[in-house]
Amino acid sequence: MLTIRLKDDNWALHQIAERQDTPGSLIKGSMPKAGYLAMLAQQYLVNNAFDQALQTILPDHPAIAALILNEQLLTQYLDEDLAYFGVDPSACEPTPGTQRFIDHIDAHKDQPLHLLGLHYVRLGACNGNAFVARVVRKAYTLDDPQHGTRYLDPFGPTQRKKWIAFKAGLDAMPLTQSQQDEVFAGTRAAYVLAINLDLPVYQSDEQLLAKHGQSLDQKAFAQGHSVHVQPMLEK
Ligand code: HEM
């Protein structure tokens, strides 16, 4: 099944992604609030470019459009969060990592299956981000989940159900092997670009895997992802 491949063949990149400065310090609760707001602003720039690319191609690709629901377009939640914090995203400059992500979206804007792969990763990341949101709410005393953590946790208690439905829809698409490879390439690119958001100089998947290879631990990852997530999963 395609979604099993997308998960199992990307686990190492996922583990590397969790360790990067921004996701790592958010899940530990050590990120200062200004850093959280900067992350939201950069994500706004990436997701806005991505949602525009999707909205341009989806009318011509009804099978993909049926899978990518409006509620999965994440710019709307970033808009809400940034408005809540009084941050104007149009005043934000993209970091080198953000610009690389935007350039990648632009270079693949005519490849719907690649875009679907990119989308899989940002939507799947909401699974982990729901845990991150809990830590963030505590760290910055955000008492109402509707205010300030909409991007991290847009679906609340329906997260799991919606993710399972999305994966079932993707697995039900009659894709050839080479079309599945296109989706897979999109997921791989999304992980690498997300990891690179925190890196001043771009590193390819080969470089990242060579650097982290020795320290990656598939068993620990399968059991509970980040050590910071494990206790929350047990609750
Ligand atoms: C502190 C950071 C992170 C934590 C703690 C975390 C944790 C998790 C957890 C617990 C799941 C659910 C696993 C399951 O259903 O079996 C998940 C799924 C997922 N996460 Fe993360 N995650 C983090 C960062 C990221 C980042 C940065 C990305 C992408 C750039 C990402 C992409 C995904 C995807 C695509 C899934 C869906 C399942 C899959 O294909 O593996 N995560 N994550």
Coordinates of C-alpha atoms and ligand atoms in Angstrom, one line a residue:
M1 CA 0.0 0.0 0.0
L2 CA 1.3 3.4 -0.9
T3 CA 0.8 5.1 2.5
I4 CA 2.7 2.3 4.2
R5 CA 5.6 3.0 1.8
L6 CA 5.4 6.7 2.5
K7 CA 5.7 6.1 6.2
D8 CA 8.1 3.2 6.3
D9 CA 10.6 4.4 3.7
N10 CA 10.7 7.9 5.2
W11 CA 11.1 7.0 8.9
A12 CA 14.7 8.1 9.0
L13 CA 14.0 11.5 7.5
H14 CA 11.1 11.9 9.9
Q15 CA 13.4 11.2 12.9
I16 CA 15.9 13.7 11.5
A17 CA 13.1 16.2 11.1
E18 CA 12.0 15.9 14.7
R19 CA 15.6 16.6 15.9
Q20 CA 15.9 19.9 14.1
D21 CA 16.2 23.1 16.2
T22 CA 12.7 24.4 15.6
P23 CA 10.6 21.3 16.0
G24 CA 13.0 20.0 18.7
S25 CA 12.8 23.1 20.9
L26 CA 9.1 23.4 20.4
I27 CA 8.4 19.9 21.6
K28 CA 10.7 20.5 24.6
G29 CA 9.0 23.7 25.5
S30 CA 12.3 25.6 25.3
M31 CA 11.5 27.8 22.3
P32 CA 11.0 31.5 23.2
K33 CA 7.6 32.9 22.1
A34 CA 9.3 35.1 19.6
G35 CA 10.8 32.0 17.9
Y36 CA 7.3 30.5 17.8
L37 CA 5.9 33.6 16.1
A38 CA 8.8 33.6 13.6
M39 CA 8.1 29.9 12.8
L40 CA 4.4 30.7 12.1
A41 CA 5.4 33.6 9.8
Q42 CA 7.8 31.4 7.8
Q43 CA 5.3 28.6 7.6
Y44 CA 2.7 31.2 6.4
L45 CA 5.1 32.0 3.5
V46 CA 5.6 28.4 2.5
N47 CA 2.0 27.3 3.0
N48 CA 0.6 30.3 1.2
A49 CA 2.8 29.6 -1.9
F50 CA 1.8 26.0 -1.7
D51 CA -2.0 26.6 -1.3
Q52 CA -1.9 28.9 -4.3
A53 CA -0.1 26.3 -6.4
L54 CA -2.7 23.7 -5.4
Q55 CA -5.6 25.9 -6.0
T56 CA -4.3 26.6 -9.5
I57 CA -4.0 22.9 -10.5
L58 CA -6.8 21.2 -8.6
P59 CA -9.7 22.3 -10.9
D60 CA -8.0 20.3 -13.7
H61 CA -7.4 17.2 -11.4
P62 CA -10.7 16.2 -9.9
A63 CA -9.4 12.9 -8.3
I64 CA -6.8 14.8 -6.4
A65 CA -9.2 17.7 -5.6
A66 CA -11.6 15.1 -4.1
L67 CA -8.8 14.1 -1.7
I68 CA -7.5 17.5 -0.7
L69 CA -10.3 19.1 1.2
N70 CA -10.5 22.9 1.8
E71 CA -10.0 22.4 5.5
Q72 CA -6.6 20.9 4.7
L73 CA -5.3 24.1 3.2
L74 CA -3.2 25.3 6.1
T75 CA -2.8 29.0 5.2
Q76 CA -6.2 29.8 6.8
Y77 CA -5.0 28.6 10.2
L78 CA -1.7 30.5 10.0
D79 CA -3.7 33.6 9.1
E80 CA -5.8 33.1 12.2
D81 CA -2.8 32.5 14.5
L82 CA -0.8 35.4 13.1
A83 CA -3.8 37.7 13.4
Y84 CA -4.3 36.6 17.0
F85 CA -0.7 37.5 17.8
G86 CA -0.9 40.7 15.8
V87 CA 1.9 39.7 13.3
D88 CA 1.6 40.9 9.7
P89 CA 3.0 38.1 7.5
S90 CA 3.4 40.4 4.5
A91 CA 6.1 42.2 6.5
C92 CA 8.1 39.0 7.0
E93 CA 11.1 38.1 4.9
P94 CA 11.7 34.5 3.9
T95 CA 14.7 32.8 5.4
P96 CA 17.0 30.9 3.0
G97 CA 15.2 27.7 3.9
T98 CA 11.8 29.1 3.3
Q99 CA 12.9 30.5 0.0
R100 CA 14.2 27.1 -1.0
F101 CA 10.8 25.5 -0.2
I102 CA 8.9 28.2 -2.1
D103 CA 11.3 27.8 -5.1
H104 CA 10.7 24.0 -5.0
I105 CA 6.9 24.4 -5.0
D106 CA 7.2 26.8 -8.0
A107 CA 9.5 24.4 -9.9
H108 CA 6.9 21.5 -9.4
K109 CA 3.7 23.5 -9.8
D110 CA 2.8 21.6 -12.9
Q111 CA 3.3 18.1 -11.3
P112 CA 0.1 17.4 -9.3
L113 CA 1.3 14.0 -7.9
H114 CA 4.5 15.6 -6.6
L115 CA 2.4 18.3 -5.0
L116 CA 0.2 15.6 -3.5
G117 CA 3.3 14.1 -1.9
L118 CA 4.3 17.5 -0.5
H119 CA 0.8 17.8 0.9
Y120 CA 0.9 14.4 2.5
V121 CA 3.8 15.5 4.6
R122 CA 2.4 18.8 5.8
L123 CA -1.0 17.1 6.7
G124 CA 0.7 14.1 8.3
A125 CA 2.9 16.4 10.4
C126 CA -0.4 17.6 12.1
N127 CA -0.3 14.3 13.9
G128 CA 3.0 15.2 15.7
N129 CA 2.1 18.9 15.8
A130 CA -1.0 18.1 17.9
F131 CA 1.5 17.1 20.6
V132 CA 3.6 20.1 20.0
A133 CA 0.5 22.3 20.4
R134 CA -0.1 21.0 23.9
V135 CA 3.5 22.0 24.9
V136 CA 3.2 25.4 23.2
R137 CA -0.2 26.2 24.9
K138 CA 1.4 25.5 28.3
A139 CA 4.7 27.4 27.5
Y140 CA 2.9 30.6 26.3
T141 CA -0.2 30.2 28.5
L142 CA -2.6 29.9 25.5
D143 CA -5.7 28.7 27.2
D144 CA -8.1 28.5 24.2
P145 CA -7.1 26.0 21.5
Q146 CA -8.9 28.2 19.0
H147 CA -6.4 31.0 19.6
G148 CA -2.7 30.7 18.7
T149 CA -2.3 27.0 17.9
R150 CA -4.7 26.5 15.0
Y151 CA -1.9 25.7 12.5
L152 CA -0.3 23.1 14.8
D153 CA -3.6 21.5 15.7
P154 CA -6.2 22.4 13.1
F155 CA -8.5 19.4 13.6
G156 CA -8.4 18.9 17.4
P157 CA -10.0 15.7 18.5
T158 CA -10.9 14.7 14.9
Q159 CA -7.2 14.7 13.8
R160 CA -6.7 10.9 13.9
K161 CA -10.0 10.1 12.1
K162 CA -9.4 12.7 9.4
W163 CA -5.8 11.5 8.8
I164 CA -7.0 7.9 8.5
A165 CA -9.7 8.9 6.0
F166 CA -7.1 10.9 3.9
K167 CA -4.7 7.9 3.8
A168 CA -7.6 5.6 2.8
G169 CA -8.5 8.0 0.0
L170 CA -4.9 8.1 -1.2
D171 CA -4.6 4.3 -1.1
A172 CA -7.8 3.9 -3.1
M173 CA -6.5 6.0 -6.0
P174 CA -5.7 3.8 -9.0
L175 CA -2.1 5.0 -9.4
T176 CA 0.5 3.2 -11.5
Q177 CA 3.9 2.3 -10.0
S178 CA 5.5 5.4 -11.7
Q179 CA 2.7 7.6 -10.4
Q180 CA 3.2 6.2 -6.9
D181 CA 6.9 7.0 -7.3
E182 CA 6.0 10.6 -8.1
V183 CA 4.0 10.9 -4.9
F184 CA 6.8 9.3 -3.0
A185 CA 9.4 11.7 -4.5
G186 CA 7.1 14.6 -3.3
T187 CA 7.1 13.2 0.3
R188 CA 10.8 12.8 0.3
A189 CA 11.4 16.3 -1.0
A190 CA 9.0 17.7 1.7
Y191 CA 11.0 16.1 4.5
V192 CA 14.3 17.3 3.1
L193 CA 13.0 20.8 2.6
A194 CA 11.4 20.9 6.1
I195 CA 14.7 19.7 7.7
N196 CA 16.5 22.3 5.7
L197 CA 14.3 25.1 7.0
D198 CA 16.7 25.3 9.9
L199 CA 19.9 24.9 7.9
P200 CA 21.8 27.8 6.4
V201 CA 23.3 25.6 3.7
Y202 CA 21.2 23.0 1.9
Q203 CA 21.8 19.4 2.6
S204 CA 20.4 16.6 0.3
D205 CA 18.8 13.4 1.7
E206 CA 22.0 11.5 1.1
Q207 CA 24.0 14.1 3.1
L208 CA 21.4 14.2 5.9
L209 CA 21.3 10.4 6.2
A210 CA 25.1 10.1 6.1
K211 CA 25.4 12.7 8.9
H212 CA 22.7 11.2 11.2
G213 CA 22.8 7.6 10.0
Q214 CA 24.7 6.1 13.0
S215 CA 22.4 7.7 15.6
L216 CA 19.0 6.9 14.0
D217 CA 17.0 4.3 15.9
Q218 CA 14.0 2.8 14.1
K219 CA 12.9 0.7 17.1
A220 CA 12.7 3.7 19.4
F221 CA 11.1 5.8 16.7
A222 CA 8.4 3.1 16.0
Q223 CA 7.7 3.0 19.8
G224 CA 7.1 6.6 20.5
H225 CA 8.8 9.1 18.1
S226 CA 10.5 11.8 20.1
V227 CA 11.2 10.9 23.7
H228 CA 9.2 14.0 24.5
V229 CA 6.1 12.5 22.8
Q230 CA 6.3 9.1 24.5
P231 CA 4.9 10.2 27.9
M232 CA 2.1 12.0 26.2
L233 CA 1.2 9.0 24.1
E234 CA 0.9 7.0 27.3
K235 CA -1.7 9.4 28.8
Ligands
HEM1 C1 8.8 17.4 17.4 C2 8.6 17.1 16.2 C3 7.7 15.9 15.8 C4 7.1 15.0 16.5 C5 7.2 14.8 18.0 C6 6.4 14.1 15.6 C7 5.6 13.1 16.0 C8 4.8 12.4 15.2 C9 3.8 11.4 15.6 C10 3.6 10.9 17.0 C11 3.2 10.9 14.5 C12 2.1 9.9 14.5 C13 2.7 8.6 14.1 C14 1.7 7.4 13.8 O1 0.6 7.7 13.4 O2 2.2 6.3 13.8 C15 3.7 11.6 13.4 C16 3.3 11.4 12.1 C17 3.8 12.1 11.0 N1 4.7 13.1 11.0 FE1 5.7 13.8 12.7 N2 6.6 14.6 14.3 C18 7.3 15.7 14.4 C19 7.8 16.5 13.4 C20 7.5 16.2 12.1 C21 7.9 17.0 11.0 C22 8.9 18.2 11.1 C23 7.4 16.5 9.8 C24 7.6 16.8 8.4 C25 8.4 17.7 8.0 C26 6.6 15.4 10.2 C27 5.8 14.6 9.4 C28 5.0 13.6 9.8 C29 4.2 12.8 8.9 C30 4.1 12.9 7.3 C31 3.4 11.9 9.6 C32 2.4 10.9 9.1 C33 2.8 9.5 9.2 C34 4.0 9.1 8.4 O3 3.9 9.1 7.2 O4 5.0 8.9 9.0 N3 6.6 15.2 11.6 N4 4.7 12.5 13.8

